[in-house]
Coordinates of C-alpha atoms in Angstrom, one line a residue:
M1 CA 150.4 33.1 95.8
V2 CA 148.0 30.5 94.3
E3 CA 145.0 32.2 92.6
V4 CA 141.9 30.1 93.3
D5 CA 139.9 31.0 90.2
R6 CA 142.8 30.4 87.9
L7 CA 143.7 27.0 89.6
I8 CA 140.1 25.9 89.2
A9 CA 140.0 26.8 85.5
D10 CA 143.3 25.0 85.0
L11 CA 142.2 21.9 86.8
R12 CA 139.0 21.8 84.7
Q13 CA 141.0 22.2 81.5
A14 CA 143.5 19.5 82.6
F15 CA 141.1 16.9 83.9
G16 CA 137.8 17.8 82.4
E17 CA 134.5 18.8 84.0
K18 CA 133.8 15.5 85.8
V19 CA 136.7 15.7 88.1
K20 CA 136.0 16.6 91.7
L21 CA 137.5 19.8 92.9
P22 CA 140.0 19.4 95.7
I23 CA 139.2 20.1 99.4
A24 CA 141.2 22.8 101.3
V25 CA 142.3 22.1 104.8
W26 CA 143.2 24.8 107.3
Y27 CA 143.1 25.9 111.0
T28 CA 141.4 29.0 112.4
D29 CA 140.6 30.8 115.6
E30 CA 136.9 30.7 114.8
P31 CA 134.9 28.1 112.8
A32 CA 135.0 28.9 109.1
G33 CA 131.8 27.1 108.4
E34 CA 129.2 25.0 110.3
E35 CA 130.7 23.3 113.3
V36 CA 129.8 19.7 113.0
A37 CA 130.1 16.6 115.1
M38 CA 130.2 13.3 113.2
P39 CA 129.1 10.2 115.2
H40 CA 132.3 8.3 114.5
C41 CA 134.8 9.4 111.9
M42 CA 135.3 13.0 110.6
F43 CA 135.1 11.7 107.1
E44 CA 131.4 11.1 107.5
C45 CA 131.2 14.8 106.5
L46 CA 132.6 14.3 103.0
P47 CA 129.2 14.4 101.2
M48 CA 128.5 17.7 102.9
V49 CA 131.9 19.2 101.8
E50 CA 131.6 17.8 98.3
S51 CA 128.2 19.4 98.0
G52 CA 129.8 22.8 98.7
Q53 CA 129.3 23.2 102.5
V54 CA 132.2 24.5 104.6
V55 CA 132.6 22.4 107.7
S56 CA 134.6 23.0 110.9
F57 CA 135.7 20.7 113.7
S58 CA 136.8 21.5 117.2
K59 CA 138.6 19.2 119.7
D60 CA 135.4 19.0 121.8
K61 CA 133.3 17.7 118.8
L62 CA 135.8 15.2 117.5
H63 CA 134.5 11.8 118.7
C64 CA 137.5 9.8 117.4
G65 CA 140.6 9.7 119.7
G66 CA 142.8 9.2 116.7
G67 CA 141.3 12.2 114.9
R68 CA 142.2 14.3 118.0
V69 CA 145.7 13.1 117.9
Y70 CA 146.4 13.5 114.2
S71 CA 144.8 16.9 114.0
G72 CA 147.1 18.1 116.8
Y73 CA 144.6 18.5 119.6
L74 CA 145.7 15.8 122.0
P75 CA 149.0 13.9 122.6
L76 CA 149.1 10.2 121.9
N77 CA 147.6 8.1 124.7
P78 CA 148.4 4.4 125.4
G79 CA 144.9 3.2 124.2
I80 CA 145.5 4.2 120.6
P81 CA 148.5 2.0 119.9
K82 CA 146.7 -0.9 121.6
F83 CA 143.6 -0.4 119.5
V84 CA 145.5 0.0 116.2
S85 CA 147.5 -3.2 116.9
L86 CA 145.4 -5.5 118.9
V87 CA 141.9 -4.6 117.6
E88 CA 142.5 -3.3 114.0
H89 CA 145.6 -5.4 113.4
Y90 CA 147.2 -2.7 111.3
K91 CA 150.6 -3.0 113.0
Q92 CA 152.2 -6.1 114.6
T93 CA 152.7 -4.6 118.1
P94 CA 151.4 -1.5 120.0
E95 CA 155.1 -0.5 120.4
M96 CA 155.4 -0.3 116.7
V97 CA 152.4 2.0 116.5
R98 CA 153.7 4.2 119.3
E99 CA 157.2 4.5 117.7
Y100 CA 155.7 5.4 114.4
V101 CA 153.3 8.0 115.6
E102 CA 156.0 9.6 117.7
S103 CA 158.3 9.7 114.7
L104 CA 155.7 11.9 112.9
D105 CA 156.5 14.7 115.4
I106 CA 152.9 16.0 115.5
K107 CA 152.7 19.5 116.9
M108 CA 149.9 20.6 119.2
Q109 CA 147.8 23.2 117.4
D110 CA 147.1 26.6 118.9
K111 CA 144.1 27.3 116.7
P112 CA 141.0 25.5 118.1
Y113 CA 139.3 24.7 114.8
F114 CA 140.2 23.0 111.5
N115 CA 138.1 23.3 108.4
F116 CA 137.3 21.5 105.2
A117 CA 136.0 23.3 102.1
R118 CA 135.7 22.6 98.4
L119 CA 138.1 24.7 96.4
D120 CA 135.4 26.8 94.8
Q121 CA 134.2 27.9 98.2
M122 CA 137.5 29.5 99.0
E123 CA 138.4 33.1 98.1
T124 CA 142.0 32.7 98.9
L125 CA 144.4 29.9 99.9
E126 CA 146.3 32.1 102.3
N127 CA 146.9 30.3 105.6
V128 CA 145.6 27.0 104.1
E129 CA 147.8 24.0 104.9
G130 CA 147.1 22.2 101.6
I131 CA 144.5 20.7 99.3
V132 CA 143.3 17.2 98.9
F133 CA 142.0 15.5 95.7
F134 CA 139.7 12.5 95.8
G135 CA 139.5 10.5 92.6
N136 CA 140.0 7.1 90.9
A137 CA 143.3 5.7 89.7
D138 CA 143.2 7.6 86.4
I139 CA 142.9 11.0 88.2
I140 CA 145.5 10.1 90.8
S141 CA 147.9 9.0 88.0
G142 CA 147.6 12.5 86.5
L143 CA 148.3 14.1 89.8
V144 CA 151.3 11.9 90.4
S145 CA 152.7 12.7 87.0
W146 CA 152.3 16.4 87.7
A147 CA 154.1 16.1 91.1
F148 CA 157.0 14.3 89.5
Y149 CA 157.4 16.7 86.6
D150 CA 159.8 19.1 88.2
S151 CA 161.2 16.8 90.9
N152 CA 163.6 13.9 91.0
E153 CA 163.3 13.5 94.7
E154 CA 162.5 9.9 95.6
D155 CA 159.9 11.0 98.1
A156 CA 158.3 13.6 95.8
V157 CA 155.2 11.4 96.1
C158 CA 154.8 9.4 99.4
C159 CA 152.6 6.6 100.5
Q160 CA 153.0 6.1 104.3
F161 CA 151.1 4.1 106.9
A162 CA 148.4 6.4 108.2
S163 CA 144.8 6.8 109.3
G164 CA 142.6 8.8 106.9
C165 CA 143.0 11.9 109.1
C166 CA 146.7 11.5 109.3
S167 CA 147.1 11.2 105.6
I168 CA 145.3 14.4 104.8
I169 CA 145.8 16.5 107.9
T170 CA 149.0 15.6 109.7
F171 CA 151.1 15.0 106.6
I172 CA 150.3 18.2 104.8
T173 CA 150.3 20.4 107.9
T174 CA 153.7 19.1 109.0
E175 CA 155.1 19.3 105.4
N176 CA 153.7 22.8 104.8
R177 CA 155.1 24.3 108.0
K178 CA 158.6 23.0 107.3
Q179 CA 158.3 24.2 103.6
G180 CA 158.9 20.6 102.4
H181 CA 158.6 19.1 98.9
R182 CA 156.5 15.9 99.5
T183 CA 153.0 15.1 98.3
F184 CA 151.0 12.2 99.8
L185 CA 148.9 9.4 98.5
G186 CA 146.3 8.4 101.1
M187 CA 143.0 7.0 102.3
Y188 CA 144.3 3.5 102.3
D189 CA 143.2 3.1 106.0
L190 CA 140.7 0.2 105.9
S191 CA 138.6 2.0 108.5
V192 CA 138.0 5.0 106.3
R193 CA 137.3 3.2 103.1
K194 CA 133.5 2.9 103.8
F195 CA 133.3 6.7 103.5
L196 CA 134.7 6.7 100.0
K197 CA 133.6 5.2 96.7
P198 CA 135.3 1.8 96.0
D199 CA 137.6 3.2 93.4
E200 CA 138.5 6.5 95.2
Q201 CA 141.9 7.4 96.6
A202 CA 143.3 10.7 97.9
F203 CA 146.2 12.8 96.8
A204 CA 147.3 15.6 99.3
I205 CA 149.4 18.5 98.3
P206 CA 150.8 20.9 100.9
L207 CA 150.4 24.6 100.1
C208 CA 154.2 25.1 99.9
R209 CA 154.4 22.5 97.2
L210 CA 151.3 23.6 95.4
E211 CA 152.7 27.1 95.0
K212 CA 155.5 25.6 92.9
M213 CA 153.4 23.0 91.1
V214 CA 150.9 25.5 89.7
G215 CA 153.8 27.1 87.8
T216 CA 154.4 23.8 85.9
L217 CA 150.8 22.7 85.3
H218 CA 150.7 24.0 81.7
E219 CA 154.1 22.4 80.9
C220 CA 153.5 18.9 82.4
A221 CA 151.8 15.9 80.9
L222 CA 148.4 17.1 81.9
F223 CA 148.5 19.7 79.1
A224 CA 151.1 18.3 76.8
S225 CA 151.0 14.5 76.6
P226 CA 149.1 12.5 74.0
A227 CA 148.9 9.6 76.5
W228 CA 147.1 11.8 79.0
A229 CA 144.5 12.8 76.4
G230 CA 143.3 9.2 76.2
V231 CA 143.1 8.9 80.0
K232 CA 141.3 12.2 80.3
E233 CA 138.8 11.0 77.7
R234 CA 138.1 7.9 79.8
I235 CA 137.7 10.0 83.0
N236 CA 135.0 12.1 81.3
R237 CA 132.9 9.4 79.6

């Protein structure tokens, strides 16, 4: 089991005080925090979460059709592949979109709420699907180095085509529930970029992988590499 207080202390030691704490993602039968309804994209709530507020979403208060699909509340409908291909031009054809989304094997969720909370607002990570870091390329490089430390798997760190919600909800939920080994780079969806700082990316770690990674944190480059010391100094200027 991951101890929240210890993980926070270790992350502060590894990255310095200026790094943003990651956000936990999980499903519940009741809202874990304030139930919110963003006008367009769920990531409009990021300033609220980063300030320490716990926020919850339900299917009825998700205004984005894609968000409902990728959070496991609605099956894919024909309008989404057409929109992604013919309006957003992210894939060459609607059929490519449909085939890709179907390959993700998104399971319908039985719990009606999903929640976001900054790590220091959590007492435990039990029943959490995973955590998501937001940071610049220096921070992401440290996380990638950590993920590769104990794994030679070619997909230990993945970057897949995805909306913002898919990259930090669908991927970690699916991976966690099958007890997989992958971590995920994300937030490259052009539609979600306006809700992040220009230099921010995301790195999502399913809980099943985090439980193993915490055991290597003090051994990996984040604690032991002279090269990382220079990067860490730049992060904290």
